[in-house]
Amino acid sequence: MDYERLFRLDGRRAVVIGAGSGIGRESALALAAHGAEVVCADRDLSSAEETARLCGGTAVRLDVLDGAAVREAADGLGAVDVLVFTAATNVRKRLLDYSAEEFERVVDLNLRASFEVVRAFGAGMVERGRGSIIGFASIRASVTEPGQGVYSATKAGLVQLLRTAAAEFGPHGVRVNAVAPGVVETPLTRQIKDNPDWYGAYAAKSALGRWAQAPEMAGAVVYLASDAASFVTGAVLYVDGGWTAVDGRFNPPN
């Protein structure tokens, strides 16, 4: 084993869906820094092009809500060794306040579109006998709070979808894993960041006492994409600052 090259991705093609900003952009930059040829996909083409410029990759417009477009992209991009997808949305409302339209919007992007992406790109990987699929779940797949019910349900569903793909694709040499971030400063969490009390409460919940920055998710992506994780599949890698490890914040007296 050449441990000096354990995390290198030279000669591999990676597609990052949601590469236009946030965790997706940082994932694309990190994969490229480790030698991968990166295709930056996003429904906002100009944002994808900016990421591609930063990492020396190429950009494509892709709306994952369009199943036909996802299948066309998977066929048209040729051999893909690494797939990363981060696209998600949230409507922070209590269950009794949710509308059917809001429910469908969250489920459609977070779960149905993920189903289409995994199947479309996974088929080619299975046929070629290699590949790594990395989907972004959340701590909300295992712990929740008021106002997060539908989002949590979709992320729990995504974890089980990816585990099933790991079981089905594994005999063909394809690994499938999930990254589960805690609270990360991205456009998706701007509503919380803008509320000082809410922001502070979330910072205090993690063992590290702060929020994560998007670049702090990139190491997990590189790891799962690389030979360093050659025997890792069906896993959920929590990158949450200890959020799910800590039960309460009270420090008992000595």
GROMACS .gro file of C-alpha atoms in nm:
model
  254
    1MET     CA    1   0.000   0.000   0.000
    2ASP     CA    2   0.137   0.338  -0.103
    3TYR     CA    3   0.016   0.540   0.195
    4GLU     CA    4   0.152   0.864   0.053
    5ARG     CA    5  -0.111   0.839  -0.221
    6LEU     CA    6  -0.392   0.703  -0.008
    7PHE     CA    7  -0.612   1.010  -0.056
    8ARG     CA    8  -0.509   1.090  -0.414
    9LEU     CA    9  -0.779   1.088  -0.682
   10ASP     CA   10  -0.564   1.126  -0.993
   11GLY     CA   11  -0.726   0.988  -1.306
   12ARG     CA   12  -1.075   0.981  -1.156
   13ARG     CA   13  -1.376   1.178  -1.270
   14ALA     CA   14  -1.600   1.324  -1.002
   15VAL     CA   15  -1.943   1.476  -1.050
   16VAL     CA   16  -2.058   1.711  -0.775
   17ILE     CA   17  -2.428   1.796  -0.785
   18GLY     CA   18  -2.497   2.117  -0.597
   19ALA     CA   19  -2.147   2.246  -0.673
   20GLY     CA   20  -2.260   2.606  -0.714
   21SER     CA   21  -2.226   2.701  -0.348
   22GLY     CA   22  -2.176   2.589   0.009
   23ILE     CA   23  -2.076   2.230   0.082
   24GLY     CA   24  -2.102   2.133  -0.283
   25ARG     CA   25  -1.854   2.399  -0.392
   26GLU     CA   26  -1.606   2.309  -0.119
   27SER     CA   27  -1.639   1.940  -0.207
   28ALA     CA   28  -1.557   2.016  -0.570
   29LEU     CA   29  -1.254   2.223  -0.474
   30ALA     CA   30  -1.123   1.954  -0.239
   31LEU     CA   31  -1.168   1.671  -0.489
   32ALA     CA   32  -0.986   1.871  -0.755
   33ALA     CA   33  -0.704   1.951  -0.511
   34HIS     CA   34  -0.653   1.577  -0.470
   35GLY     CA   35  -0.625   1.519  -0.842
   36ALA     CA   36  -0.979   1.445  -0.959
   37GLU     CA   37  -1.128   1.579  -1.279
   38VAL     CA   38  -1.438   1.753  -1.148
   39VAL     CA   39  -1.769   1.818  -1.321
   40CYS     CA   40  -1.957   2.090  -1.135
   41ALA     CA   41  -2.332   2.047  -1.171
   42ASP     CA   42  -2.594   2.287  -1.043
   43ARG     CA   43  -2.928   2.423  -1.157
   44ASP     CA   44  -2.762   2.769  -1.139
   45LEU     CA   45  -2.516   2.741  -1.428
   46SER     CA   46  -2.332   3.064  -1.351
   47SER     CA   47  -2.256   2.945  -0.998
   48ALA     CA   48  -2.141   2.609  -1.130
   49GLU     CA   49  -1.917   2.788  -1.379
   50GLU     CA   50  -1.760   2.992  -1.100
   51THR     CA   51  -1.682   2.675  -0.904
   52ALA     CA   52  -1.542   2.515  -1.219
   53ARG     CA   53  -1.319   2.816  -1.271
   54LEU     CA   54  -1.187   2.786  -0.917
   55CYS     CA   55  -1.110   2.416  -0.942
   56GLY     CA   56  -1.013   2.383  -1.308
   57GLY     CA   57  -1.316   2.168  -1.384
   58THR     CA   58  -1.613   2.187  -1.616
   59ALA     CA   59  -1.966   2.306  -1.548
   60VAL     CA   60  -2.307   2.174  -1.648
   61ARG     CA   61  -2.656   2.290  -1.568
   62LEU     CA   62  -2.858   2.019  -1.397
   63ASP     CA   63  -3.195   2.040  -1.226
   64VAL     CA   64  -3.227   1.717  -1.028
   65LEU     CA   65  -3.604   1.761  -1.012
   66ASP     CA   66  -3.603   1.672  -1.383
   67GLY     CA   67  -3.557   1.296  -1.384
   68ALA     CA   68  -3.504   1.281  -1.759
   69ALA     CA   69  -3.230   1.543  -1.735
   70VAL     CA   70  -3.058   1.346  -1.459
   71ARG     CA   71  -3.057   1.031  -1.670
   72GLU     CA   72  -2.934   1.224  -1.972
   73ALA     CA   73  -2.650   1.374  -1.769
   74ALA     CA   74  -2.548   1.036  -1.630
   75ASP     CA   75  -2.535   0.893  -1.982
   76GLY     CA   76  -2.371   1.197  -2.140
   77LEU     CA   77  -2.089   1.249  -1.889
   78GLY     CA   78  -1.934   0.911  -1.958
   79ALA     CA   79  -1.742   0.715  -1.695
   80VAL     CA   80  -1.791   0.868  -1.351
   81ASP     CA   81  -1.583   0.738  -1.061
   82VAL     CA   82  -1.717   0.961  -0.783
   83LEU     CA   83  -2.062   1.111  -0.735
   84VAL     CA   84  -2.134   1.368  -0.464
   85PHE     CA   85  -2.479   1.520  -0.425
   86THR     CA   86  -2.576   1.789  -0.176
   87ALA     CA   87  -2.897   1.944  -0.311
   88ALA     CA   88  -3.164   1.980  -0.042
   89THR     CA   89  -3.432   2.213   0.087
   90ASN     CA   90  -3.621   2.265   0.410
   91VAL     CA   91  -3.944   2.425   0.526
   92ARG     CA   92  -3.917   2.483   0.900
   93LYS     CA   93  -4.273   2.441   1.019
   94ARG     CA   94  -4.448   2.228   1.275
   95LEU     CA   95  -4.640   1.934   1.134
   96LEU     CA   96  -4.984   2.084   1.196
   97ASP     CA   97  -4.884   2.396   1.005
   98TYR     CA   98  -4.744   2.217   0.699
   99SER     CA   99  -4.925   2.239   0.368
  100ALA     CA  100  -4.942   1.952   0.121
  101GLU     CA  101  -4.749   2.163  -0.130
  102GLU     CA  102  -4.466   2.224   0.118
  103PHE     CA  103  -4.451   1.856   0.207
  104GLU     CA  104  -4.427   1.760  -0.158
  105ARG     CA  105  -4.160   2.023  -0.227
  106VAL     CA  106  -3.929   1.897   0.049
  107VAL     CA  107  -3.983   1.529  -0.028
  108ASP     CA  108  -3.947   1.586  -0.401
  109LEU     CA  109  -3.600   1.737  -0.379
  110ASN     CA  110  -3.457   1.565  -0.073
  111LEU     CA  111  -3.576   1.211  -0.144
  112ARG     CA  112  -3.730   1.153  -0.486
  113ALA     CA  113  -3.456   1.343  -0.669
  114SER     CA  114  -3.192   1.156  -0.468
  115PHE     CA  115  -3.354   0.829  -0.578
  116GLU     CA  116  -3.324   0.936  -0.941
  117VAL     CA  117  -2.962   1.050  -0.901
  118VAL     CA  118  -2.847   0.731  -0.726
  119ARG     CA  119  -3.013   0.510  -0.986
  120ALA     CA  120  -2.897   0.709  -1.288
  121PHE     CA  121  -2.530   0.737  -1.193
  122GLY     CA  122  -2.521   0.410  -1.001
  123ALA     CA  123  -2.621   0.212  -1.309
  124GLY     CA  124  -2.307   0.316  -1.495
  125MET     CA  125  -2.085   0.248  -1.195
  126VAL     CA  126  -2.235  -0.099  -1.151
  127GLU     CA  127  -2.178  -0.172  -1.519
  128ARG     CA  128  -1.813  -0.060  -1.498
  129GLY     CA  129  -1.753  -0.235  -1.166
  130ARG     CA  130  -1.625   0.062  -0.968
  131GLY     CA  131  -1.731   0.390  -0.811
  132SER     CA  132  -1.807   0.583  -0.495
  133ILE     CA  133  -2.140   0.754  -0.429
  134ILE     CA  134  -2.156   1.010  -0.147
  135GLY     CA  135  -2.488   1.163  -0.045
  136PHE     CA  136  -2.539   1.434   0.213
  137ALA     CA  137  -2.782   1.340   0.488
  138SER     CA  138  -2.794   1.528   0.819
  139ILE     CA  139  -2.792   1.478   1.193
  140ARG     CA  140  -3.169   1.517   1.146
  141ALA     CA  141  -3.172   1.163   1.010
  142SER     CA  142  -3.134   1.043   1.370
  143VAL     CA  143  -3.224   1.336   1.598
  144THR     CA  144  -3.492   1.598   1.542
  145GLU     CA  145  -3.672   1.893   1.700
  146PRO     CA  146  -4.001   2.081   1.653
  147GLY     CA  147  -4.030   2.222   1.304
  148GLN     CA  148  -3.795   1.969   1.144
  149GLY     CA  149  -4.031   1.674   1.097
  150VAL     CA  150  -4.051   1.654   0.719
  151TYR     CA  151  -3.686   1.741   0.662
  152SER     CA  152  -3.584   1.481   0.921
  153ALA     CA  153  -3.804   1.220   0.758
  154THR     CA  154  -3.646   1.279   0.417
  155LYS     CA  155  -3.293   1.261   0.556
  156ALA     CA  156  -3.369   0.939   0.742
  157GLY     CA  157  -3.516   0.805   0.419
  158LEU     CA  158  -3.204   0.911   0.229
  159VAL     CA  159  -2.982   0.720   0.471
  160GLN     CA  160  -3.182   0.402   0.418
  161LEU     CA  161  -3.185   0.458   0.042
  162LEU     CA  162  -2.806   0.486   0.041
  163ARG     CA  163  -2.765   0.182   0.265
  164THR     CA  164  -2.982  -0.020   0.030
  165ALA     CA  165  -2.777   0.101  -0.267
  166ALA     CA  166  -2.463  -0.004  -0.079
  167ALA     CA  167  -2.607  -0.353  -0.035
  168GLU     CA  168  -2.716  -0.381  -0.398
  169PHE     CA  169  -2.416  -0.214  -0.564
  170GLY     CA  170  -2.146  -0.353  -0.337
  171PRO     CA  171  -2.105  -0.688  -0.515
  172HIS     CA  172  -2.025  -0.485  -0.827
  173GLY     CA  173  -1.744  -0.287  -0.663
  174VAL     CA  174  -1.943   0.030  -0.596
  175ARG     CA  175  -1.934   0.192  -0.252
  176VAL     CA  176  -2.222   0.411  -0.125
  177ASN     CA  177  -2.202   0.625   0.188
  178ALA     CA  178  -2.364   0.922   0.358
  179VAL     CA  179  -2.215   1.227   0.524
  180ALA     CA  180  -2.428   1.364   0.808
  181PRO     CA  181  -2.333   1.724   0.894
  182GLY     CA  182  -2.443   1.906   1.203
  183VAL     CA  183  -2.513   2.277   1.173
  184VAL     CA  184  -2.313   2.432   0.891
  185GLU     CA  185  -2.312   2.793   0.781
  186THR     CA  186  -2.464   2.767   0.432
  187PRO     CA  187  -2.749   2.941   0.246
  188LEU     CA  188  -2.985   2.668   0.374
  189THR     CA  189  -2.926   2.774   0.736
  190ARG     CA  190  -2.939   3.150   0.686
  191GLN     CA  191  -3.276   3.172   0.864
  192ILE     CA  192  -3.114   3.041   1.182
  193LYS     CA  193  -2.796   3.244   1.150
  194ASP     CA  194  -3.002   3.563   1.130
  195ASN     CA  195  -3.157   3.490   1.472
  196PRO     CA  196  -2.886   3.542   1.740
  197ASP     CA  197  -3.063   3.334   2.008
  198TRP     CA  198  -3.128   3.047   1.771
  199TYR     CA  199  -2.773   3.064   1.634
  200GLY     CA  200  -2.623   3.063   1.983
  201ALA     CA  201  -2.837   2.772   2.100
  202TYR     CA  202  -2.720   2.559   1.811
  203ALA     CA  203  -2.357   2.653   1.869
  204ALA     CA  204  -2.385   2.551   2.235
  205LYS     CA  205  -2.529   2.210   2.145
  206SER     CA  206  -2.214   2.078   1.979
  207ALA     CA  207  -1.920   1.954   2.185
  208LEU     CA  208  -1.699   2.207   2.007
  209GLY     CA  209  -1.931   2.496   2.093
  210ARG     CA  210  -1.960   2.640   1.744
  211TRP     CA  211  -2.105   2.597   1.399
  212ALA     CA  212  -1.915   2.428   1.117
  213GLN     CA  213  -1.795   2.603   0.806
  214ALA     CA  214  -1.860   2.445   0.468
  215PRO     CA  215  -1.491   2.362   0.403
  216GLU     CA  216  -1.495   2.141   0.712
  217MET     CA  217  -1.718   1.893   0.526
  218ALA     CA  218  -1.470   1.851   0.240
  219GLY     CA  219  -1.234   1.615   0.420
  220ALA     CA  220  -1.511   1.360   0.468
  221VAL     CA  221  -1.589   1.374   0.098
  222VAL     CA  222  -1.227   1.322  -0.007
  223TYR     CA  223  -1.193   1.035   0.239
  224LEU     CA  224  -1.504   0.853   0.117
  225ALA     CA  225  -1.409   0.910  -0.247
  226SER     CA  226  -1.055   0.780  -0.206
  227ASP     CA  227  -0.884   0.446  -0.152
  228ALA     CA  228  -0.852   0.541   0.215
  229ALA     CA  229  -1.216   0.429   0.241
  230SER     CA  230  -1.185   0.124   0.014
  231PHE     CA  231  -1.364  -0.099   0.269
  232VAL     CA  232  -1.618   0.162   0.381
  233THR     CA  233  -1.970   0.132   0.243
  234GLY     CA  234  -2.319   0.165   0.384
  235ALA     CA  235  -2.178   0.402   0.646
  236VAL     CA  236  -2.305   0.731   0.785
  237LEU     CA  237  -2.011   0.957   0.865
  238TYR     CA  238  -2.121   1.218   1.121
  239VAL     CA  239  -1.936   1.548   1.086
  240ASP     CA  240  -2.131   1.727   1.355
  241GLY     CA  241  -1.886   1.863   1.612
  242GLY     CA  242  -2.008   1.603   1.859
  243TRP     CA  243  -2.375   1.709   1.840
  244THR     CA  244  -2.511   1.353   1.839
  245ALA     CA  245  -2.263   1.239   2.106
  246VAL     CA  246  -2.361   1.493   2.370
  247ASP     CA  247  -2.684   1.456   2.570
  248GLY     CA  248  -2.754   1.788   2.738
  249ARG     CA  249  -2.527   2.075   2.840
  250PHE     CA  250  -2.554   2.075   3.220
  251ASN     CA  251  -2.221   2.031   3.398
  252PRO     CA  252  -2.278   1.857   3.733
  253PRO     CA  253  -2.094   2.000   4.038
  254ASN     CA  254  -1.766   1.837   4.132
   0.00000   0.00000   0.00000
